[in-house]
Amino acid sequence: MPVSKKRLAYWREHGIVLVLSGGSVRAMAHLGLATRLKELGIPIKALVGSSGGAIAATILASQHPDETIRKLLSMRMRDLIRLLDPSRSGMRGMRAMRMLERLAGYTRLEEARVPLWINTTDLETGEAVVYHEGPIREIVRASMAIPGVFRPVAYDDRFLIDGDVSNPYNYTFLPYPREDILISTVKHIPLGTAGEIWQHPTLVLLKAMSLISQPREEGILQHAAQEGVTILDCTPGRIFTITPRSMREAYQRGYACARHALPDA
């Protein structure tokens, strides 16, 4: 259902707070949403990101997000392969974080153009841990540390993993009216049937995590809607592999979804 013109007018006057969920490469859809918001003259005044949404939020909080998005969408396959940074104990993601710092033009969360929060998960307790200050290299890497794929990150006397494990839509701590907030969700999509993936341990782990988290995530979104938060589901279909083409496709689908949900005045 399209967002009402009254709410769009409110956002033009007061600005919007974006809460961006994860979704691996599909989180590029968040950047398509941001492009649509700019077309409508709606300023982004704060951001929360989790997992893949943490990367999108960091980009959107840079001084020149449009330029940063263009650079990201022009990447080549050999660039992506170098960024995967594999090791025997799982992908490290350090090269990707160094690239993110260069693209964004800042290295600490408190240096962002607008207030920026990154959601992570404490591996010991399972609790959400949100950071508003600190180094991008450690905190954003922790937020996207998918169990079984990326190493946990040792930071702040904790071992941190993917923010979506605890709460992909963490907004309740925000000091803004609920009418200001839009949750952009990129929901989990099955990676295949059990018969198709049973011989691939990583895919089995990801599917199990999705099955466990789905009821909780639906409950969070229902509660948010009752509080007056706007929910926008721009899940860009079955896009899983991280390639330049899939990044552009997820961005384009996110933009198309946002054009439908956020109509012209």
Tab-separated table of C-alpha atoms in Angstrom:
chain	number	residue	atom	x	y	z
A	1	MET	CA	0.000	0.000	0.000
A	2	PRO	CA	1.417	3.435	-0.944
A	3	VAL	CA	2.397	5.803	1.838
A	4	SER	CA	-0.139	8.588	2.304
A	5	LYS	CA	0.566	12.021	0.864
A	6	LYS	CA	0.059	13.432	4.354
A	7	ARG	CA	2.917	11.311	5.715
A	8	LEU	CA	5.139	12.228	2.759
A	9	ALA	CA	4.458	15.927	3.376
A	10	TYR	CA	5.305	15.413	7.050
A	11	TRP	CA	8.639	13.799	6.125
A	12	ARG	CA	9.484	16.622	3.734
A	13	GLU	CA	9.086	19.089	6.581
A	14	HIS	CA	10.577	17.080	9.460
A	15	GLY	CA	12.906	14.619	7.735
A	16	ILE	CA	12.890	10.828	7.913
A	17	VAL	CA	14.712	8.260	10.039
A	18	LEU	CA	15.581	5.068	8.151
A	19	VAL	CA	15.959	1.691	9.850
A	20	LEU	CA	17.600	-0.682	7.359
A	21	SER	CA	17.516	-4.459	7.801
A	22	GLY	CA	20.032	-6.951	6.454
A	23	GLY	CA	19.687	-9.241	3.478
A	24	SER	CA	23.184	-9.671	2.053
A	25	VAL	CA	23.387	-8.316	-1.498
A	26	ARG	CA	19.618	-7.683	-1.483
A	27	ALA	CA	20.225	-4.868	1.013
A	28	MET	CA	21.277	-2.809	-2.010
A	29	ALA	CA	17.521	-2.233	-2.353
A	30	HIS	CA	17.832	0.254	0.537
A	31	LEU	CA	19.972	2.476	-1.666
A	32	GLY	CA	17.245	2.465	-4.317
A	33	LEU	CA	14.810	3.656	-1.639
A	34	ALA	CA	17.196	6.467	-0.696
A	35	THR	CA	17.372	7.594	-4.318
A	36	ARG	CA	13.586	7.828	-4.397
A	37	LEU	CA	13.505	9.825	-1.156
A	38	LYS	CA	15.892	12.358	-2.644
A	39	GLU	CA	13.670	12.717	-5.720
A	40	LEU	CA	10.763	13.529	-3.401
A	41	GLY	CA	12.762	16.091	-1.449
A	42	ILE	CA	12.666	14.067	1.782
A	43	PRO	CA	15.857	14.517	3.816
A	44	ILE	CA	17.310	11.582	5.747
A	45	LYS	CA	18.044	12.887	9.245
A	46	ALA	CA	19.212	9.684	10.953
A	47	LEU	CA	19.987	6.061	10.126
A	48	VAL	CA	20.054	2.661	11.795
A	49	GLY	CA	21.613	-0.289	9.982
A	50	SER	CA	21.864	-4.003	10.678
A	51	SER	CA	23.917	-6.573	8.751
A	52	GLY	CA	23.782	-5.643	5.046
A	53	GLY	CA	21.719	-2.626	6.084
A	54	ALA	CA	24.708	-1.431	8.146
A	55	ILE	CA	26.711	-1.054	4.944
A	56	ALA	CA	23.837	0.789	3.254
A	57	ALA	CA	23.401	3.083	6.275
A	58	THR	CA	27.114	3.879	6.388
A	59	ILE	CA	27.044	4.832	2.712
A	60	LEU	CA	23.931	6.992	3.096
A	61	ALA	CA	25.471	8.802	6.078
A	62	SER	CA	28.491	9.875	4.008
A	63	GLN	CA	29.008	13.435	2.812
A	64	HIS	CA	28.283	12.546	-0.819
A	65	PRO	CA	26.029	9.442	-0.833
A	66	ASP	CA	24.995	9.769	-4.490
A	67	GLU	CA	28.611	9.635	-5.624
A	68	THR	CA	29.312	6.748	-3.271
A	69	ILE	CA	26.365	4.762	-4.651
A	70	ARG	CA	27.551	5.329	-8.215
A	71	LYS	CA	31.018	4.030	-7.333
A	72	LEU	CA	29.535	0.979	-5.632
A	73	LEU	CA	27.323	0.141	-8.597
A	74	SER	CA	30.263	0.448	-11.004
A	75	MET	CA	32.363	-2.214	-9.261
A	76	ARG	CA	33.739	-5.118	-11.288
A	77	MET	CA	33.729	-8.800	-10.430
A	78	ARG	CA	37.459	-8.940	-9.751
A	79	ASP	CA	37.024	-6.127	-7.217
A	80	LEU	CA	34.366	-8.138	-5.370
A	81	ILE	CA	36.484	-11.296	-5.329
A	82	ARG	CA	39.329	-9.413	-3.641
A	83	LEU	CA	36.917	-8.005	-1.056
A	84	LEU	CA	35.722	-11.453	0.082
A	85	ASP	CA	39.043	-11.857	1.925
A	86	PRO	CA	38.723	-15.597	2.696
A	87	SER	CA	40.655	-17.464	5.376
A	88	ARG	CA	40.612	-20.994	6.739
A	89	SER	CA	38.303	-20.034	9.603
A	90	GLY	CA	35.820	-18.011	7.615
A	91	MET	CA	35.726	-14.761	5.702
A	92	ARG	CA	37.237	-11.826	7.537
A	93	GLY	CA	35.749	-8.881	5.654
A	94	MET	CA	38.647	-6.529	6.466
A	95	ARG	CA	39.251	-5.586	2.832
A	96	ALA	CA	35.562	-4.799	2.412
A	97	MET	CA	35.666	-2.546	5.464
A	98	ARG	CA	38.699	-0.668	4.195
A	99	MET	CA	36.895	-0.143	0.893
A	100	LEU	CA	33.779	1.040	2.755
A	101	GLU	CA	35.856	3.590	4.672
A	102	ARG	CA	37.309	4.920	1.419
A	103	LEU	CA	33.921	5.134	-0.257
A	104	ALA	CA	32.192	6.741	2.728
A	105	GLY	CA	35.025	9.141	3.492
A	106	TYR	CA	35.010	8.636	7.263
A	107	THR	CA	36.281	5.994	9.659
A	108	ARG	CA	34.216	6.438	12.839
A	109	LEU	CA	30.446	6.405	13.342
A	110	GLU	CA	30.444	9.763	15.122
A	111	GLU	CA	31.970	11.371	12.009
A	112	ALA	CA	28.908	10.560	9.877
A	113	ARG	CA	26.993	13.364	8.197
A	114	VAL	CA	23.826	12.460	10.126
A	115	PRO	CA	23.344	10.446	13.341
A	116	LEU	CA	24.166	6.811	12.619
A	117	TRP	CA	23.561	3.710	14.728
A	118	ILE	CA	24.786	0.196	13.871
A	119	ASN	CA	23.094	-2.888	15.317
A	120	THR	CA	25.120	-5.963	16.326
A	121	THR	CA	24.533	-9.083	18.440
A	122	ASP	CA	26.455	-10.222	21.513
A	123	LEU	CA	27.437	-13.831	20.818
A	124	GLU	CA	27.489	-14.668	24.537
A	125	THR	CA	24.062	-13.294	25.527
A	126	GLY	CA	22.197	-12.997	22.217
A	127	GLU	CA	21.302	-9.411	23.075
A	128	ALA	CA	21.282	-6.581	20.563
A	129	VAL	CA	24.174	-4.163	21.029
A	130	VAL	CA	23.816	-0.828	19.245
A	131	TYR	CA	26.772	1.464	18.587
A	132	HIS	CA	26.595	5.208	17.907
A	133	GLU	CA	30.323	5.816	18.271
A	134	GLY	CA	33.395	3.822	17.371
A	135	PRO	CA	35.371	2.515	14.382
A	136	ILE	CA	33.473	1.533	11.255
A	137	ARG	CA	36.012	-1.180	10.501
A	138	GLU	CA	35.126	-3.221	13.589
A	139	ILE	CA	31.494	-2.287	14.206
A	140	VAL	CA	30.068	-2.579	10.691
A	141	ARG	CA	32.084	-5.762	10.137
A	142	ALA	CA	30.550	-7.173	13.321
A	143	SER	CA	27.055	-6.195	12.209
A	144	MET	CA	27.440	-8.266	9.031
A	145	ALA	CA	29.278	-11.219	10.627
A	146	ILE	CA	26.873	-13.958	9.533
A	147	PRO	CA	27.456	-17.051	11.699
A	148	GLY	CA	29.264	-19.760	9.781
A	149	VAL	CA	30.281	-17.347	7.010
A	150	PHE	CA	32.203	-14.503	8.678
A	151	ARG	CA	34.292	-14.626	11.816
A	152	PRO	CA	32.804	-13.068	14.980
A	153	VAL	CA	34.432	-9.734	15.799
A	154	ALA	CA	36.161	-9.189	19.149
A	155	TYR	CA	35.338	-5.624	20.169
A	156	ASP	CA	34.338	-3.765	23.327
A	157	ASP	CA	35.064	-6.829	25.507
A	158	ARG	CA	32.495	-8.813	23.526
A	159	PHE	CA	32.344	-11.232	20.637
A	160	LEU	CA	29.923	-9.688	18.162
A	161	ILE	CA	28.010	-11.279	15.289
A	162	ASP	CA	25.396	-10.308	12.697
A	163	GLY	CA	22.914	-7.732	13.960
A	164	ASP	CA	19.973	-9.494	12.314
A	165	VAL	CA	20.421	-12.432	14.714
A	166	SER	CA	19.064	-10.309	17.586
A	167	ASN	CA	16.872	-7.717	15.848
A	168	PRO	CA	16.998	-6.599	12.208
A	169	TYR	CA	14.556	-3.743	12.930
A	170	ASN	CA	16.013	-2.206	16.068
A	171	TYR	CA	14.303	1.163	16.490
A	172	THR	CA	12.891	1.365	20.029
A	173	PHE	CA	15.923	3.225	21.427
A	174	LEU	CA	15.652	6.063	18.902
A	175	PRO	CA	14.931	9.567	20.288
A	176	TYR	CA	12.499	10.460	17.497
A	177	PRO	CA	8.703	10.435	17.144
A	178	ARG	CA	7.541	7.132	15.693
A	179	GLU	CA	5.955	9.016	12.776
A	180	ASP	CA	9.467	9.998	11.676
A	181	ILE	CA	10.629	6.402	11.281
A	182	LEU	CA	10.504	4.150	8.232
A	183	ILE	CA	11.655	0.547	8.530
A	184	SER	CA	12.938	-0.723	5.200
A	185	THR	CA	12.819	-4.495	5.373
A	186	VAL	CA	14.500	-6.945	3.045
A	187	LYS	CA	13.024	-10.207	4.264
A	188	HIS	CA	14.727	-13.577	4.222
A	189	ILE	CA	13.960	-15.695	1.159
A	190	PRO	CA	14.406	-19.475	1.169
A	191	LEU	CA	17.753	-20.473	-0.299
A	192	GLY	CA	16.179	-23.665	-1.593
A	193	THR	CA	14.219	-26.658	-0.414
A	194	ALA	CA	15.654	-28.990	2.219
A	195	GLY	CA	16.292	-31.549	-0.514
A	196	GLU	CA	18.271	-29.006	-2.520
A	197	ILE	CA	20.520	-27.683	0.249
A	198	TRP	CA	20.946	-30.542	2.730
A	199	GLN	CA	24.502	-31.259	1.579
A	200	HIS	CA	25.612	-27.634	2.034
A	201	PRO	CA	26.174	-26.901	5.757
A	202	THR	CA	26.305	-23.110	5.384
A	203	LEU	CA	23.004	-23.003	3.492
A	204	VAL	CA	21.410	-25.314	6.051
A	205	LEU	CA	22.589	-23.008	8.855
A	206	LEU	CA	21.203	-19.921	7.125
A	207	LYS	CA	17.862	-21.606	6.448
A	208	ALA	CA	17.620	-22.759	10.087
A	209	MET	CA	18.349	-19.235	11.320
A	210	SER	CA	15.625	-17.898	9.041
A	211	LEU	CA	13.073	-20.419	10.295
A	212	ILE	CA	13.872	-19.575	13.918
A	213	SER	CA	13.808	-15.797	13.476
A	214	GLN	CA	10.769	-15.398	11.213
A	215	PRO	CA	8.020	-15.407	13.909
A	216	ARG	CA	10.014	-12.987	16.091
A	217	GLU	CA	10.668	-10.610	13.212
A	218	GLU	CA	6.985	-10.585	12.229
A	219	GLY	CA	6.104	-9.726	15.824
A	220	ILE	CA	8.565	-6.812	15.838
A	221	LEU	CA	7.080	-5.385	12.640
A	222	GLN	CA	3.512	-5.737	13.925
A	223	HIS	CA	4.420	-3.874	17.106
A	224	ALA	CA	6.207	-1.162	15.122
A	225	ALA	CA	3.171	-0.631	12.883
A	226	GLN	CA	0.938	-0.311	15.959
A	227	GLU	CA	3.256	2.419	17.268
A	228	GLY	CA	2.902	4.422	14.056
A	229	VAL	CA	6.156	3.386	12.374
A	230	THR	CA	5.968	3.064	8.578
A	231	ILE	CA	6.989	-0.350	7.213
A	232	LEU	CA	8.211	-0.738	3.648
A	233	ASP	CA	8.961	-4.216	2.300
A	234	CYS	CA	11.080	-3.915	-0.830
A	235	THR	CA	12.489	-7.437	-0.840
A	236	PRO	CA	13.995	-7.670	-4.347
A	237	GLY	CA	13.228	-11.321	-5.058
A	238	ARG	CA	15.560	-14.305	-5.194
A	239	ILE	CA	18.904	-12.533	-5.478
A	240	PHE	CA	21.650	-14.319	-3.532
A	241	THR	CA	24.996	-14.306	-5.319
A	242	ILE	CA	27.186	-11.248	-4.801
A	243	THR	CA	28.050	-10.017	-8.275
A	244	PRO	CA	28.087	-6.566	-9.875
A	245	ARG	CA	24.970	-7.526	-11.833
A	246	SER	CA	23.060	-8.688	-8.738
A	247	MET	CA	24.021	-5.514	-6.862
A	248	ARG	CA	22.639	-3.350	-9.653
A	249	GLU	CA	19.527	-5.520	-9.936
A	250	ALA	CA	18.771	-5.265	-6.204
A	251	TYR	CA	19.266	-1.491	-6.324
A	252	GLN	CA	16.972	-1.113	-9.339
A	253	ARG	CA	14.249	-3.281	-7.800
A	254	GLY	CA	14.451	-1.318	-4.571
A	255	TYR	CA	14.051	1.915	-6.481
A	256	ALA	CA	11.082	0.567	-8.465
A	257	CYS	CA	9.423	-0.611	-5.258
A	258	ALA	CA	9.971	2.777	-3.621
A	259	ARG	CA	8.503	4.613	-6.634
A	260	HIS	CA	5.327	2.583	-6.204
A	261	ALA	CA	5.169	2.970	-2.419
A	262	LEU	CA	6.167	6.658	-2.327
A	263	PRO	CA	4.111	8.412	-5.035
A	264	ASP	CA	4.691	11.872	-6.417
A	265	ALA	CA	2.910	14.719	-4.691
